[in-house]
Amino acid sequence: GAFEAISVLIQNAAPDVNAVLMQLLPAIIDRLAQSFNMPALTNEDKEQKEGVQGLLCGLIQVISIKVTKEELLPYCDSIMTNFLQVLQSKNATCHEEALSATSAIANILEGEFVKYMPALQPFLMTGLRNFEAYQVCTVAVGLVGDISRAIEGAMKPFCDEIMSALIEALQNSALHRSVKPPVLSCFGDIALAIGAGYESYLQVSLMMLLQAAQTRAPEDDDDLIDYVNMLREGILEAYTGIIQGLKDGNRTDLVLPYIDAIMGFLEMLASDRKNDYDNEVLGKAVGLVGDIGSSLGGQIKEQIRQPYVMELLKEGHATGDATIMDTCNWASSVVQQILTC
């Protein structure tokens, strides 16, 4: 009812409504703080209380996205304190809303978000390990990506725990399969954030990626074909992030032993793509060709001159998609440089 209506109003508000939003925000934070004292004697009370808390988190998220960083800053401590208290409840929907809203705060605060990490980390880990309520797990994985982009190198002290939870998620056969592509992609976010610091996770994450790359779908199973495409996008995003991260950290040498396997994946994609209607897989594959070339240069001359590389670039060009064609032009010039050096 009312909360969803307010949320829609805020999302569609004109920029000059910020003054009103900034009056609403403290009232909503206050309402959330008070909600913890609502008596919950019956199950119905408890559900209503948690429902209200989830909706209030959602409203704070929507307002945070609309206002400026300067406007939001004075309220961030009380917002995060309340989110952390919501995360202490046992309700999956609340966790989902609070983690999702925390993503918005991280995106806005960028590097300054790091001060909340020690308090947030235990709840983030609970979310990442919530294999039963897999939507919570998915939101937690997304939050790891957002925090990585926000605080970059400051993410390093928290990565041992996070990476082992991500690996656990991939190894858990009972976990809903939709969580796995974002988990793979998250490896790339973490590598981009911590650069050469990713070395200790390189072997285990590349093993996971090479294993995921083996997943195939039968010709007639459209659902599974769509899933395999999502998996492949996640794998390509991971490789791209890992290679760029190691390049930023001047440690591309670390990825050389795996380059044949990674190129083997690209070779498979050149010949075996089904239902890639919006060319997401193709676009990311072409981007990876460019990243591998610009990171490793002449060291991979043999691999980059294989016919399937030109085949991918040619197919990318043929899409007529402006973004993919730009990527193709860049990747082609990288490849040409390597072949002529």
Short mmCIF file of C-alpha atoms in Angstrom, two decimals:
data_model
loop_
_atom_site.label_atom_id
_atom_site.label_comp_id
_atom_site.label_asym_id
_atom_site.label_seq_id
_atom_site.Cartn_x
_atom_site.Cartn_y
_atom_site.Cartn_z
CA GLY A 1 0.00 0.00 0.00
CA ALA A 2 1.15 3.37 1.19
CA PHE A 3 4.89 2.60 1.32
CA GLU A 4 5.00 1.30 -2.25
CA ALA A 5 3.08 4.38 -3.39
CA ILE A 6 5.59 6.70 -1.68
CA SER A 7 8.41 4.69 -3.22
CA VAL A 8 7.02 5.10 -6.76
CA LEU A 9 6.49 8.83 -6.14
CA ILE A 10 10.09 9.26 -4.98
CA GLN A 11 11.55 7.24 -7.86
CA ASN A 12 9.73 9.46 -10.36
CA ALA A 13 10.26 12.73 -8.52
CA ALA A 14 11.74 15.72 -10.33
CA PRO A 15 15.19 16.84 -9.13
CA ASP A 16 13.80 19.97 -7.41
CA VAL A 17 11.93 17.75 -4.95
CA ASN A 18 15.20 17.02 -3.11
CA ALA A 19 14.30 19.49 -0.35
CA VAL A 20 11.13 17.51 0.37
CA LEU A 21 13.02 14.19 0.24
CA MET A 22 15.56 15.55 2.71
CA GLN A 23 12.70 16.35 5.10
CA LEU A 24 11.26 12.88 4.62
CA LEU A 25 14.56 11.08 5.17
CA PRO A 26 15.09 11.81 8.89
CA ALA A 27 11.43 10.98 9.54
CA ILE A 28 11.83 7.61 7.81
CA ILE A 29 15.10 6.85 9.64
CA ASP A 30 13.35 7.74 12.88
CA ARG A 31 10.41 5.51 12.01
CA LEU A 32 12.81 2.64 11.32
CA ALA A 33 14.61 3.21 14.64
CA GLN A 34 11.27 3.17 16.49
CA SER A 35 10.15 -0.01 14.72
CA PHE A 36 12.63 -2.07 16.76
CA ASN A 37 10.59 -1.29 19.86
CA MET A 38 7.30 -2.42 18.31
CA PRO A 39 6.02 -5.29 20.45
CA ALA A 40 5.81 -8.54 18.48
CA LEU A 41 3.76 -10.87 20.66
CA THR A 42 2.12 -12.89 17.91
CA ASN A 43 3.44 -14.18 14.61
CA GLU A 44 1.21 -11.65 12.89
CA ASP A 45 2.80 -8.79 14.88
CA LYS A 46 6.23 -10.08 13.99
CA GLU A 47 5.39 -10.29 10.28
CA GLN A 48 3.94 -6.79 10.29
CA LYS A 49 6.98 -5.40 12.11
CA GLU A 50 9.39 -7.05 9.67
CA GLY A 51 7.28 -5.97 6.71
CA VAL A 52 7.46 -2.35 7.86
CA GLN A 53 11.23 -2.58 8.39
CA GLY A 54 11.77 -4.02 4.92
CA LEU A 55 9.66 -1.27 3.33
CA LEU A 56 11.44 1.48 5.29
CA CYS A 57 14.83 0.15 4.14
CA GLY A 58 13.48 0.24 0.59
CA LEU A 59 12.35 3.87 0.99
CA ILE A 60 15.74 4.93 2.35
CA GLN A 61 17.36 3.21 -0.64
CA VAL A 62 15.13 5.05 -3.12
CA ILE A 63 15.78 8.44 -1.45
CA SER A 64 19.55 7.77 -1.29
CA ILE A 65 19.66 7.24 -5.03
CA LYS A 66 17.82 10.54 -5.67
CA VAL A 67 19.75 12.96 -3.44
CA THR A 68 23.36 14.18 -3.55
CA LYS A 69 26.24 12.74 -1.56
CA GLU A 70 26.54 16.01 0.41
CA GLU A 71 22.87 15.83 1.38
CA LEU A 72 23.09 12.20 2.42
CA LEU A 73 26.39 12.26 4.35
CA PRO A 74 25.06 13.61 7.67
CA TYR A 75 22.54 10.75 7.83
CA CYS A 76 24.75 7.82 6.81
CA ASP A 77 25.82 6.80 10.31
CA SER A 78 22.24 6.54 11.57
CA ILE A 79 21.11 4.85 8.35
CA MET A 80 23.82 2.18 8.63
CA THR A 81 23.23 1.69 12.37
CA ASN A 82 19.58 0.95 11.62
CA PHE A 83 20.37 -1.30 8.65
CA LEU A 84 22.71 -3.34 10.85
CA GLN A 85 19.93 -3.69 13.40
CA VAL A 86 17.52 -4.89 10.70
CA LEU A 87 20.15 -7.46 9.70
CA GLN A 88 20.00 -8.88 13.23
CA SER A 89 16.43 -10.03 12.64
CA LYS A 90 15.81 -13.55 11.38
CA ASN A 91 13.71 -12.44 8.41
CA ALA A 92 15.01 -13.14 4.89
CA THR A 93 12.97 -10.38 3.22
CA CYS A 94 14.34 -7.84 5.70
CA HIS A 95 17.88 -9.02 5.01
CA GLU A 96 17.32 -8.69 1.29
CA GLU A 97 15.98 -5.13 1.64
CA ALA A 98 18.67 -4.02 4.09
CA LEU A 99 21.55 -5.46 2.02
CA SER A 100 20.12 -4.02 -1.17
CA ALA A 101 19.76 -0.58 0.46
CA THR A 102 23.34 -0.86 1.78
CA SER A 103 24.48 -1.21 -1.85
CA ALA A 104 22.98 2.21 -2.58
CA ILE A 105 24.88 3.74 0.37
CA ALA A 106 28.16 2.13 -0.77
CA ASN A 107 27.68 3.43 -4.32
CA ILE A 108 27.21 6.97 -3.01
CA LEU A 109 29.90 7.02 -0.32
CA GLU A 110 32.57 5.25 -2.40
CA GLY A 111 35.86 5.13 -0.44
CA GLU A 112 34.27 6.53 2.71
CA PHE A 113 32.08 3.44 3.02
CA VAL A 114 35.04 1.48 4.42
CA LYS A 115 34.34 2.69 7.97
CA TYR A 116 31.17 0.56 8.06
CA MET A 117 32.89 -2.62 6.89
CA PRO A 118 34.02 -4.06 10.26
CA ALA A 119 30.44 -3.87 11.60
CA LEU A 120 28.85 -5.00 8.34
CA GLN A 121 31.18 -7.92 7.58
CA PRO A 122 29.56 -10.53 9.89
CA PHE A 123 26.12 -9.79 8.41
CA LEU A 124 27.51 -9.80 4.89
CA MET A 125 28.97 -13.24 5.59
CA THR A 126 25.61 -14.49 6.93
CA GLY A 127 23.99 -13.26 3.72
CA LEU A 128 26.61 -14.90 1.50
CA ARG A 129 26.09 -18.19 3.33
CA ASN A 130 22.29 -18.03 3.23
CA PHE A 131 21.95 -20.83 0.70
CA GLU A 132 18.32 -21.54 1.69
CA ALA A 133 16.96 -18.03 1.00
CA TYR A 134 18.94 -17.79 -2.21
CA GLN A 135 17.58 -14.31 -3.07
CA VAL A 136 19.38 -13.02 0.04
CA CYS A 137 22.57 -14.75 -1.13
CA THR A 138 22.22 -13.10 -4.56
CA VAL A 139 21.75 -9.63 -3.05
CA ALA A 140 24.75 -10.20 -0.75
CA VAL A 141 26.89 -11.16 -3.77
CA GLY A 142 25.76 -7.99 -5.54
CA LEU A 143 26.65 -5.97 -2.44
CA VAL A 144 30.19 -7.44 -2.44
CA GLY A 145 30.56 -6.20 -6.03
CA ASP A 146 29.26 -2.73 -5.14
CA ILE A 147 31.49 -2.44 -2.07
CA SER A 148 34.50 -3.60 -4.12
CA ARG A 149 33.86 -0.82 -6.65
CA ALA A 150 33.33 1.68 -3.83
CA ILE A 151 36.31 1.06 -1.53
CA GLU A 152 38.73 -0.62 -3.99
CA GLY A 153 42.03 -1.62 -2.33
CA ALA A 154 40.58 -1.16 1.18
CA MET A 155 38.56 -4.31 0.47
CA LYS A 156 41.63 -6.54 0.89
CA PRO A 157 41.36 -7.31 4.66
CA PHE A 158 37.81 -8.60 4.17
CA CYS A 159 38.51 -10.77 1.13
CA ASP A 160 39.72 -14.03 2.72
CA GLU A 161 36.33 -14.60 4.35
CA ILE A 162 34.35 -13.32 1.38
CA MET A 163 36.23 -15.42 -1.17
CA SER A 164 35.85 -18.60 0.85
CA ALA A 165 32.08 -17.98 1.12
CA LEU A 166 31.88 -17.42 -2.65
CA ILE A 167 33.79 -20.65 -3.31
CA GLU A 168 31.48 -22.48 -0.87
CA ALA A 169 28.46 -21.13 -2.74
CA LEU A 170 29.79 -22.47 -6.06
CA GLN A 171 30.55 -25.87 -4.54
CA ASN A 172 27.11 -26.18 -2.94
CA SER A 173 25.04 -28.35 -5.25
CA ALA A 174 21.83 -27.48 -3.39
CA LEU A 175 22.19 -23.73 -4.01
CA HIS A 176 19.76 -22.33 -6.60
CA ARG A 177 21.65 -22.17 -9.88
CA SER A 178 20.70 -18.52 -10.56
CA VAL A 179 23.16 -17.40 -7.85
CA LYS A 180 26.20 -18.91 -9.58
CA PRO A 181 26.70 -16.51 -12.53
CA PRO A 182 26.79 -13.42 -10.25
CA VAL A 183 29.23 -15.24 -7.92
CA LEU A 184 31.63 -15.85 -10.83
CA SER A 185 31.29 -12.24 -11.96
CA CYS A 186 32.04 -11.13 -8.39
CA PHE A 187 35.55 -12.65 -8.67
CA GLY A 188 36.22 -10.02 -11.32
CA ASP A 189 34.88 -7.19 -9.11
CA ILE A 190 37.15 -8.26 -6.25
CA ALA A 191 40.21 -8.62 -8.51
CA LEU A 192 39.63 -5.15 -9.98
CA ALA A 193 39.42 -3.75 -6.46
CA ILE A 194 42.52 -5.35 -4.95
CA GLY A 195 44.81 -5.72 -7.99
CA ALA A 196 47.95 -7.73 -7.24
CA GLY A 197 46.38 -8.65 -3.87
CA TYR A 198 44.21 -11.10 -5.81
CA GLU A 199 47.20 -13.44 -6.23
CA SER A 200 46.25 -15.65 -3.27
CA TYR A 201 42.78 -16.32 -4.79
CA LEU A 202 43.89 -16.71 -8.38
CA GLN A 203 44.37 -20.46 -8.55
CA VAL A 204 41.15 -21.47 -6.78
CA SER A 205 38.98 -18.97 -8.65
CA LEU A 206 40.41 -19.89 -12.05
CA MET A 207 39.79 -23.57 -11.29
CA MET A 208 36.15 -22.69 -10.54
CA LEU A 209 35.87 -20.64 -13.74
CA LEU A 210 37.38 -23.37 -15.91
CA GLN A 211 35.00 -25.87 -14.33
CA ALA A 212 31.97 -23.62 -14.94
CA ALA A 213 33.11 -23.15 -18.54
CA GLN A 214 32.49 -26.88 -19.13
CA THR A 215 28.73 -26.48 -18.53
CA ARG A 216 26.74 -27.31 -21.66
CA ALA A 217 23.03 -27.29 -22.44
CA PRO A 218 21.10 -29.76 -24.60
CA GLU A 219 19.94 -28.33 -27.96
CA ASP A 220 16.25 -28.38 -27.07
CA ASP A 221 16.30 -27.00 -23.52
CA ASP A 222 15.82 -23.22 -23.88
CA ASP A 223 15.82 -22.62 -20.11
CA LEU A 224 19.13 -24.36 -19.68
CA ILE A 225 20.58 -22.61 -22.76
CA ASP A 226 19.63 -19.23 -21.19
CA TYR A 227 21.27 -20.30 -17.93
CA VAL A 228 24.47 -21.39 -19.70
CA ASN A 229 24.56 -17.98 -21.43
CA MET A 230 24.29 -16.24 -18.04
CA LEU A 231 27.03 -18.50 -16.73
CA ARG A 232 29.24 -17.61 -19.71
CA GLU A 233 28.65 -13.90 -19.20
CA GLY A 234 29.66 -14.31 -15.55
CA ILE A 235 32.81 -16.21 -16.56
CA LEU A 236 33.77 -13.56 -19.14
CA GLU A 237 33.19 -10.75 -16.61
CA ALA A 238 35.36 -12.61 -14.10
CA TYR A 239 38.24 -13.18 -16.54
CA THR A 240 38.05 -9.54 -17.65
CA GLY A 241 38.16 -8.23 -14.07
CA ILE A 242 40.94 -10.60 -13.03
CA ILE A 243 43.12 -9.72 -16.03
CA GLN A 244 42.52 -5.97 -15.66
CA GLY A 245 43.12 -6.15 -11.91
CA LEU A 246 46.41 -8.00 -12.33
CA LYS A 247 47.42 -5.56 -15.06
CA ASP A 248 46.75 -2.63 -12.68
CA GLY A 249 48.89 -4.42 -10.10
CA ASN A 250 51.68 -5.13 -12.64
CA ARG A 251 51.30 -8.89 -12.15
CA THR A 252 49.94 -10.14 -15.48
CA ASP A 253 52.70 -12.79 -15.35
CA LEU A 254 50.47 -14.64 -12.86
CA VAL A 255 47.79 -15.29 -15.47
CA LEU A 256 50.13 -16.60 -18.20
CA PRO A 257 49.97 -20.26 -17.07
CA TYR A 258 46.18 -20.17 -17.53
CA ILE A 259 46.03 -18.30 -20.82
CA ASP A 260 45.68 -21.41 -23.02
CA ALA A 261 42.67 -22.57 -21.00
CA ILE A 262 41.07 -19.10 -21.14
CA MET A 263 41.68 -18.89 -24.89
CA GLY A 264 40.18 -22.38 -25.21
CA PHE A 265 36.98 -21.01 -23.68
CA LEU A 266 36.95 -18.18 -26.25
CA GLU A 267 37.52 -20.71 -29.03
CA MET A 268 34.50 -22.68 -27.84
CA LEU A 269 32.39 -19.50 -27.79
CA ALA A 270 33.41 -18.71 -31.38
CA SER A 271 31.87 -21.97 -32.57
CA ASP A 272 29.17 -22.71 -29.99
CA ARG A 273 26.75 -19.91 -29.11
CA LYS A 274 23.00 -20.47 -28.97
CA ASN A 275 20.20 -17.97 -28.30
CA ASP A 276 22.67 -15.14 -27.62
CA TYR A 277 19.94 -12.82 -28.91
CA ASP A 278 21.24 -9.54 -27.49
CA ASN A 279 24.87 -10.56 -28.20
CA GLU A 280 25.79 -10.21 -24.52
CA VAL A 281 28.11 -13.22 -24.64
CA LEU A 282 29.68 -12.15 -27.93
CA GLY A 283 30.23 -8.55 -26.78
CA LYS A 284 31.96 -9.67 -23.58
CA ALA A 285 34.04 -12.27 -25.44
CA VAL A 286 35.35 -9.61 -27.84
CA GLY A 287 36.15 -7.34 -24.86
CA LEU A 288 38.12 -10.14 -23.24
CA VAL A 289 40.15 -10.65 -26.43
CA GLY A 290 41.12 -6.96 -26.25
CA ASP A 291 41.96 -7.14 -22.54
CA ILE A 292 44.09 -10.26 -22.93
CA GLY A 293 45.93 -8.66 -25.85
CA SER A 294 46.53 -5.31 -24.19
CA SER A 295 47.64 -6.96 -20.92
CA LEU A 296 49.92 -9.66 -22.30
CA GLY A 297 51.02 -8.28 -25.68
CA GLY A 298 53.65 -10.22 -27.61
CA GLN A 299 53.74 -13.03 -25.03
CA ILE A 300 50.54 -14.44 -26.52
CA LYS A 301 51.28 -13.88 -30.19
CA GLU A 302 50.79 -17.59 -30.95
CA GLN A 303 47.38 -17.77 -29.29
CA ILE A 304 46.06 -14.47 -30.65
CA ARG A 305 46.81 -15.35 -34.27
CA GLN A 306 44.43 -18.34 -34.23
CA PRO A 307 41.53 -18.14 -36.73
CA TYR A 308 38.83 -18.20 -34.03
CA VAL A 309 40.05 -14.83 -32.70
CA MET A 310 39.41 -13.18 -36.07
CA GLU A 311 36.11 -15.08 -36.28
CA LEU A 312 34.91 -13.55 -32.96
CA LEU A 313 35.94 -10.06 -34.09
CA LYS A 314 34.21 -10.52 -37.45
CA GLU A 315 31.00 -11.72 -35.78
CA GLY A 316 31.14 -8.80 -33.37
CA HIS A 317 31.35 -6.37 -36.28
CA ALA A 318 28.48 -8.07 -38.03
CA THR A 319 26.09 -7.40 -35.12
CA GLY A 320 25.69 -3.75 -36.15
CA ASP A 321 25.54 -2.94 -32.42
CA ALA A 322 27.43 0.36 -31.89
CA THR A 323 28.89 -0.57 -28.50
CA ILE A 324 30.06 -4.01 -29.64
CA MET A 325 31.50 -2.55 -32.87
CA ASP A 326 33.50 -0.01 -30.83
CA THR A 327 34.85 -2.83 -28.67
CA CYS A 328 35.68 -4.78 -31.84
CA ASN A 329 37.58 -1.88 -33.37
CA TRP A 330 39.63 -1.47 -30.21
CA ALA A 331 40.26 -5.24 -29.86
CA SER A 332 41.19 -5.52 -33.56
CA SER A 333 43.78 -2.76 -33.25
CA VAL A 334 45.24 -4.47 -30.16
CA VAL A 335 45.45 -7.77 -32.06
CA GLN A 336 47.03 -6.09 -35.13
CA GLN A 337 49.68 -4.47 -32.93
CA ILE A 338 50.61 -7.84 -31.47
CA LEU A 339 50.74 -9.57 -34.84
CA THR A 340 52.94 -6.89 -36.41
CA CYS A 341 55.37 -6.55 -33.51
#
